[in-house]
Coordinates of C-alpha atoms in Angstrom, one line a residue:
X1 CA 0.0 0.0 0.0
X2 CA 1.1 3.4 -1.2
X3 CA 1.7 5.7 1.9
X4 CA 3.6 8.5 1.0
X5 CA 4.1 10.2 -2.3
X6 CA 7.2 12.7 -2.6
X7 CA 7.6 14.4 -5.2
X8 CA 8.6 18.3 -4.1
X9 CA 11.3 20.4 -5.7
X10 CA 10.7 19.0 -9.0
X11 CA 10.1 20.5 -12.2
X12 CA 6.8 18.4 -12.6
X13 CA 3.3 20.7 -14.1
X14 CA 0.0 19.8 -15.4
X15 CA -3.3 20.0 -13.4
X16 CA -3.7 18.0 -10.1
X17 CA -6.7 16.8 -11.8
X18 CA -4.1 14.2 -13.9
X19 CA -3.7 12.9 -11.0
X20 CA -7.0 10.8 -10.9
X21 CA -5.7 8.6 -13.9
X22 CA -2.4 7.5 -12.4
X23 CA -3.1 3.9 -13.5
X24 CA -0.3 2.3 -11.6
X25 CA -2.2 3.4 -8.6
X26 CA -5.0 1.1 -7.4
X27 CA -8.4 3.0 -7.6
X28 CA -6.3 6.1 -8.4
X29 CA -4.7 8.4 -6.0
X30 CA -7.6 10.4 -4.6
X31 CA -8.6 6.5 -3.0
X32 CA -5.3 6.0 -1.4
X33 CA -4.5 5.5 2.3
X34 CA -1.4 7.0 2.5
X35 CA -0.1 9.8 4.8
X36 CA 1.9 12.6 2.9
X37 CA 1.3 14.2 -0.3
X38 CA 4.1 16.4 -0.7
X39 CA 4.0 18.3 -4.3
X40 CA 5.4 21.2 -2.8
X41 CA 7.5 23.4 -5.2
X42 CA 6.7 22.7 -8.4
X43 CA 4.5 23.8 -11.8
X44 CA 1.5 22.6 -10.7
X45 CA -1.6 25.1 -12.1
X46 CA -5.3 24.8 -12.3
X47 CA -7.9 24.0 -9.4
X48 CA -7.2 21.7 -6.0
X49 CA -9.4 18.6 -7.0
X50 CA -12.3 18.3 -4.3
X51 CA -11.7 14.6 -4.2
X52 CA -8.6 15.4 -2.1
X53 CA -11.1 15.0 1.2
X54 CA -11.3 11.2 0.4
X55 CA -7.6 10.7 1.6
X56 CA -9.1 10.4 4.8
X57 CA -5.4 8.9 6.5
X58 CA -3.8 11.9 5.2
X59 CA -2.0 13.8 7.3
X60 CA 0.5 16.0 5.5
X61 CA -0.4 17.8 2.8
X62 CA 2.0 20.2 0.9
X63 CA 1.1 21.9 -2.4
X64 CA 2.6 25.5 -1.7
X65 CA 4.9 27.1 -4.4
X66 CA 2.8 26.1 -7.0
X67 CA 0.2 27.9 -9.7
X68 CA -2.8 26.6 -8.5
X69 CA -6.0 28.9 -8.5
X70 CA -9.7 28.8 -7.4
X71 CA -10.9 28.3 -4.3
X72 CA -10.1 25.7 -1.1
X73 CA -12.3 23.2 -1.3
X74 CA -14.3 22.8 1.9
X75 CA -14.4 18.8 1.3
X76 CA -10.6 19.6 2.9
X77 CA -12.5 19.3 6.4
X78 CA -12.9 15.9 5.9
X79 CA -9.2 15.1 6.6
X80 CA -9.9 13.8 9.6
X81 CA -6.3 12.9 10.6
X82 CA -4.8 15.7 8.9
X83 CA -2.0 17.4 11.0
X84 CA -0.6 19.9 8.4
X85 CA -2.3 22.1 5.6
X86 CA 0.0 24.3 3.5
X87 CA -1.0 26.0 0.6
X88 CA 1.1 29.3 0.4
X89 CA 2.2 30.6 -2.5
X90 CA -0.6 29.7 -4.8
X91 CA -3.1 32.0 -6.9
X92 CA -5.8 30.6 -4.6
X93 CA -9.1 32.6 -4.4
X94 CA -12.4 33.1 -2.3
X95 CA -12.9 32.9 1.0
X96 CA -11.2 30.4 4.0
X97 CA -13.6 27.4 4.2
X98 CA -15.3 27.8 7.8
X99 CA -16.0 23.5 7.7
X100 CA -11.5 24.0 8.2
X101 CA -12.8 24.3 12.1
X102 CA -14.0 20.7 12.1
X103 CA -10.2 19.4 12.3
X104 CA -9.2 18.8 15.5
X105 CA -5.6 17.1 14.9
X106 CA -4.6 20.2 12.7
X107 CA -1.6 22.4 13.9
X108 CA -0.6 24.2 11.1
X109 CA -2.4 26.1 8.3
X110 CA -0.6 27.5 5.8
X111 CA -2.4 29.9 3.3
X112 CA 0.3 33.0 2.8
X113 CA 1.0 34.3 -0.6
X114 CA -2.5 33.9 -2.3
X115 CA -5.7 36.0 -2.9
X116 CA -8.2 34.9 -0.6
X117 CA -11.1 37.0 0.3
X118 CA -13.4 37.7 3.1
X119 CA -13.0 37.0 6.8
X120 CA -11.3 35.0 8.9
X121 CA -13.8 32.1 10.3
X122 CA -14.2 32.1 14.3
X123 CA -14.6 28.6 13.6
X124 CA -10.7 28.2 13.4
X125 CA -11.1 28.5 17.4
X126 CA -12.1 25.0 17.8
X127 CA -9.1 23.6 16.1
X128 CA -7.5 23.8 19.8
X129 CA -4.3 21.7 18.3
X130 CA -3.2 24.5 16.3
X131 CA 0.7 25.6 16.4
X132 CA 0.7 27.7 13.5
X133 CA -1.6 29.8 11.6
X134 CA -0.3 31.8 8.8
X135 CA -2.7 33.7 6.4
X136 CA -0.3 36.6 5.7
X137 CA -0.3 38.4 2.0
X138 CA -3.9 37.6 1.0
X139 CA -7.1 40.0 0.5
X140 CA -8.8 39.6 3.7
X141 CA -10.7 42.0 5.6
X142 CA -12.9 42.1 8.7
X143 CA -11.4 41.9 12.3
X144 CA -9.7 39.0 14.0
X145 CA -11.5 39.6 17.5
X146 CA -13.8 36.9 16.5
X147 CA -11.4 34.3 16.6
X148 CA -11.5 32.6 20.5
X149 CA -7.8 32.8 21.6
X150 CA -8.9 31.2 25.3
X151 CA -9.0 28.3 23.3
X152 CA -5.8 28.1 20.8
X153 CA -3.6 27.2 24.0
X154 CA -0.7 25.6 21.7
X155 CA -0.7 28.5 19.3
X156 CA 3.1 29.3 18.6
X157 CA 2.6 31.6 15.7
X158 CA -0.5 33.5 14.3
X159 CA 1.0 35.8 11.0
X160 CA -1.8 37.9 9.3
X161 CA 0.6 40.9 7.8
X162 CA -0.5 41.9 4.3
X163 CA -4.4 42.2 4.3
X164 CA -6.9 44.7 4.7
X165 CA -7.8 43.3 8.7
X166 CA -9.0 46.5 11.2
X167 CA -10.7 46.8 14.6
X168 CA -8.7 46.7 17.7
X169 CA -5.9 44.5 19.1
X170 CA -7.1 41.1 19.9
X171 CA -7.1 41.5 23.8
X172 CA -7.3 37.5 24.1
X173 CA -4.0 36.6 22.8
X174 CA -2.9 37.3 25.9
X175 CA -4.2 33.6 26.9
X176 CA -1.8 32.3 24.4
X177 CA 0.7 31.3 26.8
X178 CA 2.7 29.4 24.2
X179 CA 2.7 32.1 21.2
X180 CA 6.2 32.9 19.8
X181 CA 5.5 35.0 16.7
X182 CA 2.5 37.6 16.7
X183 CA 2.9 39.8 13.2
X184 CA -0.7 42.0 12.5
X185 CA 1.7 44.2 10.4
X186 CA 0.4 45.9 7.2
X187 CA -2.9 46.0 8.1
X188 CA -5.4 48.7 9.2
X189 CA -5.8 47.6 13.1
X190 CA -6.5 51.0 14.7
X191 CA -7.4 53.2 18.2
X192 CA -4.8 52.2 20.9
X193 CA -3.1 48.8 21.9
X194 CA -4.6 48.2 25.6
X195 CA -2.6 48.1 28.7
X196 CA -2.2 44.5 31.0
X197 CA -3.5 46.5 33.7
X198 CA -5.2 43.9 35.4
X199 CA -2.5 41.2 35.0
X200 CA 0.3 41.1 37.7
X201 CA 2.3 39.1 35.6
X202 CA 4.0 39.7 32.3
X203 CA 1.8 38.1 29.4
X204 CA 2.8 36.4 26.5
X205 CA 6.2 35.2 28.3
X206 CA 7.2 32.9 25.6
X207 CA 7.2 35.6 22.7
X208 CA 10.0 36.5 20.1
X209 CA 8.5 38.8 17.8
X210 CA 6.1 41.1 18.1
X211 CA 5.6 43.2 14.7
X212 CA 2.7 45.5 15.0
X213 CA 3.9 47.9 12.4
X214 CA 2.0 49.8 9.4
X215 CA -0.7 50.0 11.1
X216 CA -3.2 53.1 12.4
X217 CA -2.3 52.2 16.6
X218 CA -2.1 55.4 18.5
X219 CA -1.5 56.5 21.8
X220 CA 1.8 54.9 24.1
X221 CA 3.4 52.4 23.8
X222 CA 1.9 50.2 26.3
X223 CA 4.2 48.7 29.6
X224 CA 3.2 45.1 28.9
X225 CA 5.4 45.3 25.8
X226 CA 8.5 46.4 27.4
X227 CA 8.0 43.1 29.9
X228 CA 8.0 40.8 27.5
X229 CA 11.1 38.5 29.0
X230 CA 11.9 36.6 25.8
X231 CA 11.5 38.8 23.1
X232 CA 14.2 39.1 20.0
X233 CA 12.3 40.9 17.5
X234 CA 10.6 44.6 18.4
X235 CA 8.7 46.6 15.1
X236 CA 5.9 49.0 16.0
X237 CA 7.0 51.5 13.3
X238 CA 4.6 53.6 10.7
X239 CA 2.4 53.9 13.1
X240 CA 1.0 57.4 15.9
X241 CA 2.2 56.3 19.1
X242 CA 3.4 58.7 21.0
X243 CA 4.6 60.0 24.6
X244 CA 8.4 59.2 25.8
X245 CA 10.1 55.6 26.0
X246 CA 10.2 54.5 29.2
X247 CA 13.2 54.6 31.6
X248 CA 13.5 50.7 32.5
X249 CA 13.9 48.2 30.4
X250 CA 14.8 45.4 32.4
X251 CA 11.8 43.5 31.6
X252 CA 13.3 43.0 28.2
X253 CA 15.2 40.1 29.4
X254 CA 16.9 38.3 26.5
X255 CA 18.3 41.5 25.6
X256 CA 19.8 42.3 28.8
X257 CA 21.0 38.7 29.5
X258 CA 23.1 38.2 26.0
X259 CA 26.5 37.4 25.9
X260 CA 27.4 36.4 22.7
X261 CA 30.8 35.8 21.8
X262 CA 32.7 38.3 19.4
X263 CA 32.6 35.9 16.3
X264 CA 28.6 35.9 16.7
X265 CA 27.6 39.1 17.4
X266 CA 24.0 39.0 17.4
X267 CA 23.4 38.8 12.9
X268 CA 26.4 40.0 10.8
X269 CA 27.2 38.0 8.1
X270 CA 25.7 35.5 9.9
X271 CA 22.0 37.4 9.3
X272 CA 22.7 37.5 5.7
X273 CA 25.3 35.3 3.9
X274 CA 24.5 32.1 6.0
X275 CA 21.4 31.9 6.3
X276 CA 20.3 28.5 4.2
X277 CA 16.7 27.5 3.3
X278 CA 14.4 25.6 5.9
X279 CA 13.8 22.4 4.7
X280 CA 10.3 20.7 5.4
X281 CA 11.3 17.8 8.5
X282 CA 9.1 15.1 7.3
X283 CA 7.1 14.0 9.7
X284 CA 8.8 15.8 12.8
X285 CA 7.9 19.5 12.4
X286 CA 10.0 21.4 14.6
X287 CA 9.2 24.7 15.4
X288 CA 12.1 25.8 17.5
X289 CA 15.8 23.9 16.7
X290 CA 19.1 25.0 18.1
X291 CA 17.7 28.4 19.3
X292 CA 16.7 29.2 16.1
X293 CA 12.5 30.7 15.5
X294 CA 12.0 28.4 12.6
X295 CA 9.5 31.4 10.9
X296 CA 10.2 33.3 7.7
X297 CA 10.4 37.6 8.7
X298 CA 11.3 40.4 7.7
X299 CA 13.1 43.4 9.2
X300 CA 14.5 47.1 8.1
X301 CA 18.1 47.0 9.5
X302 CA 21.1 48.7 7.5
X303 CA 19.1 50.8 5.3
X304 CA 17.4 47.9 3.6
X305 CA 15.2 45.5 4.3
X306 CA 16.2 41.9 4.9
X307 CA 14.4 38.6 4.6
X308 CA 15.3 36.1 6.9
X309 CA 14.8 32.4 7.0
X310 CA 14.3 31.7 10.4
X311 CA 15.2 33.7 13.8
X312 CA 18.9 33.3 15.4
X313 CA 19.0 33.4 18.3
X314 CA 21.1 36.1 18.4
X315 CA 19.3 38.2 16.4
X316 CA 17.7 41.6 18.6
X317 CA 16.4 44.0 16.8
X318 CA 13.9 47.1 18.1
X319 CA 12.6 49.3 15.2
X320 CA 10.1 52.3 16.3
X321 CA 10.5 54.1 13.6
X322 CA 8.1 56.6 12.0
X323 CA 6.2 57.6 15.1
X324 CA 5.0 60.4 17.4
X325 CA 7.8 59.2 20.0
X326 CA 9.4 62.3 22.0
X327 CA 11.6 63.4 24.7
X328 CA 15.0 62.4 25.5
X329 CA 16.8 59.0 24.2
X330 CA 16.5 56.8 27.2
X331 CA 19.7 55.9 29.2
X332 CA 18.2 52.2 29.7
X333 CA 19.1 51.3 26.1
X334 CA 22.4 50.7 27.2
X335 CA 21.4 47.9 29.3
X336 CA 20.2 45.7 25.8
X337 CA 23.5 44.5 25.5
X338 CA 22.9 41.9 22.7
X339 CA 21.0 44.6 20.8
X340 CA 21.8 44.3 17.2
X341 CA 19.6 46.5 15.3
X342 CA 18.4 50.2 16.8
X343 CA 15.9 52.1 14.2
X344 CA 14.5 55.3 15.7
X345 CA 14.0 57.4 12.6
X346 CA 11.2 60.2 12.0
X347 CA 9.9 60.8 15.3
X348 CA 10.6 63.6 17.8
X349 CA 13.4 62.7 20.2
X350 CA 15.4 65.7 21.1
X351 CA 18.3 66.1 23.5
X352 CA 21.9 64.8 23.2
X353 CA 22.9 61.1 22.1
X354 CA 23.6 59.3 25.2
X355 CA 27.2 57.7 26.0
X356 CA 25.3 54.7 26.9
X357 CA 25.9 53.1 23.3
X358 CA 29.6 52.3 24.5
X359 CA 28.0 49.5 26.4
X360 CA 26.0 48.1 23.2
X361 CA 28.9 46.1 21.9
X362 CA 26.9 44.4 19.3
X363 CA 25.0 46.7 17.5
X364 CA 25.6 46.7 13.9
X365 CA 23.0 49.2 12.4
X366 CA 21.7 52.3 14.2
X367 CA 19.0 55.4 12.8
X368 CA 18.1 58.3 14.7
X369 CA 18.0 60.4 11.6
X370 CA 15.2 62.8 10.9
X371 CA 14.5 63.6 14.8
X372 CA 15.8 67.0 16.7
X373 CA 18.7 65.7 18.6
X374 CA 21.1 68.2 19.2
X375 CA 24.9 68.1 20.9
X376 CA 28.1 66.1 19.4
X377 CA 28.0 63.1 18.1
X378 CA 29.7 61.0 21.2
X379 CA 33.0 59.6 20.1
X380 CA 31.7 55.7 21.5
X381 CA 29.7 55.5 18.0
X382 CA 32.8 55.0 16.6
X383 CA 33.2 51.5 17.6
X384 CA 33.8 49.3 14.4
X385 CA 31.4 46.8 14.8
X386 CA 28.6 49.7 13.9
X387 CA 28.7 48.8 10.3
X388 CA 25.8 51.3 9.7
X389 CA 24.7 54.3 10.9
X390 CA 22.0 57.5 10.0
X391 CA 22.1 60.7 11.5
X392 CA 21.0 63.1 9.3
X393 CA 18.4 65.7 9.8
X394 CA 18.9 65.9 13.2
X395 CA 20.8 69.5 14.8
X396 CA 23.5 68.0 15.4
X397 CA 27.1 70.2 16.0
X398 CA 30.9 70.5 16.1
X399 CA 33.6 68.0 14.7
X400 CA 32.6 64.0 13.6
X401 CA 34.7 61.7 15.1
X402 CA 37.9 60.3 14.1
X403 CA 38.5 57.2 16.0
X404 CA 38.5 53.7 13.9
X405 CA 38.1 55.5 10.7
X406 CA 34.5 56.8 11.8
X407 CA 34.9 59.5 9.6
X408 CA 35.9 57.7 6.4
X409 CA 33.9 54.5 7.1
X410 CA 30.4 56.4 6.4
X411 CA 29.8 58.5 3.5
X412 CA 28.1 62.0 3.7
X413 CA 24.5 60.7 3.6
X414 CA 25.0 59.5 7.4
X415 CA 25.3 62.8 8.5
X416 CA 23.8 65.3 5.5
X417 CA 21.2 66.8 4.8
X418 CA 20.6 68.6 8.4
X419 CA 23.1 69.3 11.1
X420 CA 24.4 72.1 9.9
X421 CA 26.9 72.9 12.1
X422 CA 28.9 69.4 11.8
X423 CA 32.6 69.5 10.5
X424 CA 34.9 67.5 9.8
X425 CA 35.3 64.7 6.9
X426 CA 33.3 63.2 5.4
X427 CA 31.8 66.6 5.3
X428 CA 33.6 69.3 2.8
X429 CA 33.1 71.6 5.3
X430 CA 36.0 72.1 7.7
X431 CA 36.6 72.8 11.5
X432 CA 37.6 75.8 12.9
X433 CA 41.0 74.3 14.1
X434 CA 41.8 72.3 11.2
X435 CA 41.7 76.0 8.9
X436 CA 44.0 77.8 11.6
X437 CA 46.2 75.1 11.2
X438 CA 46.2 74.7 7.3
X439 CA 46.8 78.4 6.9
X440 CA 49.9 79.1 9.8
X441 CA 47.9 81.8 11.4
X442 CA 46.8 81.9 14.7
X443 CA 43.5 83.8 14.3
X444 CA 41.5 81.5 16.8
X445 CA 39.0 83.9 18.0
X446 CA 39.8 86.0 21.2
X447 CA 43.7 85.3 20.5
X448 CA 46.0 88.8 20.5
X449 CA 48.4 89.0 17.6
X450 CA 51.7 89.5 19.0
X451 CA 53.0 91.1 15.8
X452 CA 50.7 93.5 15.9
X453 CA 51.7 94.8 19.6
X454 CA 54.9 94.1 18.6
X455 CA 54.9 96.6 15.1
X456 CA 52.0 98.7 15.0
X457 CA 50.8 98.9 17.9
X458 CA 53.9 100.6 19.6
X459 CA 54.4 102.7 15.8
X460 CA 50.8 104.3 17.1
X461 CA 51.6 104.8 20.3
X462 CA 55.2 107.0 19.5
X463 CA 52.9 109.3 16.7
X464 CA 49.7 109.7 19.6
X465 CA 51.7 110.9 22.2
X466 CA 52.8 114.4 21.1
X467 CA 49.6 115.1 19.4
X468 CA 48.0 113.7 22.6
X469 CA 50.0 116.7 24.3
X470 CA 49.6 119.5 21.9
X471 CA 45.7 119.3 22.1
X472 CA 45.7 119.2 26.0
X473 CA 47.9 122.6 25.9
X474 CA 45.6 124.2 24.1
X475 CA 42.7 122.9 26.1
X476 CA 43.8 124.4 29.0
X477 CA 44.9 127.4 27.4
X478 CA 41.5 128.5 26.4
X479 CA 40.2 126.9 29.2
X480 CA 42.0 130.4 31.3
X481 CA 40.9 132.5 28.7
X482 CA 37.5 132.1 28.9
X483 CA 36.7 131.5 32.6
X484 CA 38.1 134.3 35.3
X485 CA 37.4 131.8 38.3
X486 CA 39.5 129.4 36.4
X487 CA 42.6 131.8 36.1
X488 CA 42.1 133.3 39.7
X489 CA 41.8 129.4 41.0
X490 CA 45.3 129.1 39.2
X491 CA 47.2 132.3 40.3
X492 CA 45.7 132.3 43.6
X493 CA 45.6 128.8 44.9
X494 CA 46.0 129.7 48.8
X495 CA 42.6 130.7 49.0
X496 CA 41.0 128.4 46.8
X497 CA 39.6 126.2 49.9
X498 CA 37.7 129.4 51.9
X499 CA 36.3 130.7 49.0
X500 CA 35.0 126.6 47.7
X501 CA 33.6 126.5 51.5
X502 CA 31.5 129.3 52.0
X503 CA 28.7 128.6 50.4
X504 CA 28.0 126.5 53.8
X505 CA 26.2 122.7 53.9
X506 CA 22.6 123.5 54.7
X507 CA 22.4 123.7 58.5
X508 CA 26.1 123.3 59.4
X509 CA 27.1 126.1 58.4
X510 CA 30.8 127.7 59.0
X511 CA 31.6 129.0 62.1
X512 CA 32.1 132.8 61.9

């Protein structure tokens, strides 16, 4: 008896419908018992055949990365056994079969990267063995309030990015104790994200990433976020949050607690150049292997964005990014020592850059351009594993660092446009000290010129001194000429002091 049929990463096309006449298969392979269908990866094109829901043993079924269109048949709830349903990257159409809720054994559905329509069924709440729902880059709108968290106690990932979803924040994922991955990004969720106010404990302990961004959330950021122990992976940018960061970060716990060693530094090369592809693990599915989040992301970091396989485990990043966020940069980010990726851009922090960031010894990509910090750029930013950095259109001032070739290692769109009064290369304008010294002169501001009391100064003094005496001559000269009591005063100065003292000092008067 046939029980499994392999045939992903093949260059095999048709219609699934061909499948029906395989005559080397007894009754045809809609009538099998087997377990896995794996077609994964191919040219596959036309409509999933309904008679699919007679492989009742079935419990794997891959036919993502093909063409397929049309809708999901609903006679898919008749898997009965069925542990794993991917369809992603498809051309797949209509809405998500509600009947889907009928399968108990299921833990992961996978419908990313198609068109599908509508809403997403409540009914998916009764599938309490879910791990992994992942409807991302479709067409569907509505709300996802309606789906019962309380009961998806084993859900490790729930990915919706890419629709046209609103309402508020699903207050009930909070019960999902085990949930790893939350992404509602690019989406239209709206008003603000509420507070665990009445928990005493942090929620959501187990989570990695949290991306919430491209959304309409306004109002803080709340305090439940900044206590989540395990997180990696922070994005809340393009959306109105506002008010200040807060002052302790502590709860962020796997930042704080990182000490990777200096040949894995939290992403690198490491983040980029070896990453490999995820193979399906046939029939183990493991969600989580050597530390590593086994779920496909995205992030911004180093002025692109980057697609990334799977999680490492040293991988932090926080990206807040095109906000309302204001007041000073807070000193606690120095405490998320395995911090990798910083982005702050477009919002309204002011005040100096902290010296704090000579404690991040792993951060590779920092932007806190278009804000209105003002002050020097501290000399610590010069550390050389900050492969990136953006400062520009900020106020900042004086000369750019030097140290570890800071100033040739980024090129003039890390500091320009803005900051005007920065000097210094890359920048073509130079500081104050460098053109005294290029020159030979000594014109620092507030300096004397010794030449000049040397030369002229004493040339002016020699030519002002008898004109300086002629004109007091003739001031006092005239000065006799024209005033009697002046020349009496002068030939007669005996009796200068009787005649100055007689006018008398109201009531003491002179004795006579």
């Amino acid at each position: 008896m046939l029980t499994y049929l392999l045939a992903s990463n093949n260059n095999l096309n048709g219609t699934l419908e061909t499948l029906r006449d395989l005559s080397m298969l007894s009754n045809g392979i809609m009538y099998l018992h087997g377990r896995y269908l794996l077609l994964n990866n191919n040219n596959f094109r036309g409509h999933i055949p309904v008679e699919l829901g007679k492989m009742s043993n079935l419990k794997i079924l891959l036919l993502h990365n093909n063409g397929l269109s049309g809708p999901i048949p609903s006679s898919l709830a008749d898997l009965e056994s069925i542990n794993e349903i991917n369809l992603g990257n498809n051309s797949l159409t209509g809405g998500i079969p509600p009947e889907l809720g009928r399968l108990q054994y299921m833990e992961y559905l996978i419908l990313h990267s198609n068109n599908l329509t509508g809403t997403i069924p409540g009914s998916l709440a009764n599938c309490s063995s879910l791990k992994n729902i992942k409807l991302s880059k479709n067409k569907l709108t509505g709300t996802v309030t309606q789906i019962n968290f309380l009961h998806l106690r084993s859900l490790e990932s729930f990915s919706v990015n890419g629709n046209q979803l609103g309402g508020e924040f699903p207050m009930n994922v909070y019960n999902c104790a085990a949930l790893k991955l939350l992404d509602l990004s690019s989406n239209e969720f709206s008003e603000e994200l509420p507070d665990n106010y009445k928990y005493s404990q942090p929620v959501l302990r187990e989570l990695r990433v949290l991306k919430l961004s491209s959304n309409k959330f306004v109002g803080n950021v709340p305090g439940w976020i900044w206590k989540l122990p395990k997180l990696q992976v922070l994005d809340l940018s393009h959306n109105s949050f506002t008010g200040v960061c807060p002052t302790n970060l502590s709860g962020l716990e796997s930042f704080i607690r990182l000490e990777p060693s200096p040949d894995d530094a939290g992403g690198g090369s490491s983040l980029i150049d070896d990453f490999i592809s995820v193979e399906e693990v046939i029939p183990v599915r493991v969600e989580v292997d050597g530390g590593k989040l086994l779920e496909q992301i995205s992030i911004e970091a180093k002025g692109a964005r980057l697609e990334l396989e799977y999680v490492l485990e040293t991988l932090f990043s926080i990206d807040l990014s095109y906000n309302q966020l204001s007041g000073s940069l807070p000193y606690a980010l120095g405490d998320l020592r395995g911090l990798t990726y910083l982005k702050l851009t477009h919002n309204n922090f002011s005040g100096e850059i902290p010296q704090v960031f000579e404690d991040l010894l792993h951060l590779q990509s920092l932007d806190l351009s278009a804000n209105y910090l003002t002050g020097k750029i501290p000399a610590v930013l010069s550390r050389a594993s900050l492969s990136y950095l953006n400062l520009s259109y900020n106020f900042l001032e004086g000369e750019i660092p030097t140290a570890n070739a800071f100033s040739t290692r980024y090129d003039i769109s890390s500091f320009k446009p803005g900051n005007d009064q920065l000097c210094g290369a890359p920048l073509e304008t130079t500081c104050a000290a460098q053109d005294s010294n290029a020159s030979g002169s000594s014109a620092t501001l507030g300096a004397p010129s010794f030449e000049l009391l040397d030369g002229t100064f004493w040339r002016a003094f020699e030519i002002g001194i008898p004109i300086g005496f002629v004109i007091v001559i003739g001031v006092v000269i005239g000065t006799l000429r024209t005033m009697p009591c002046a020349r009496h005063w002068l030939l007669h100065t005996k009796d200068f002091p009787r005649h100055f003292n007689k006018g008398g000092y109201g009531v003491f008067n002179e004795p006579t």
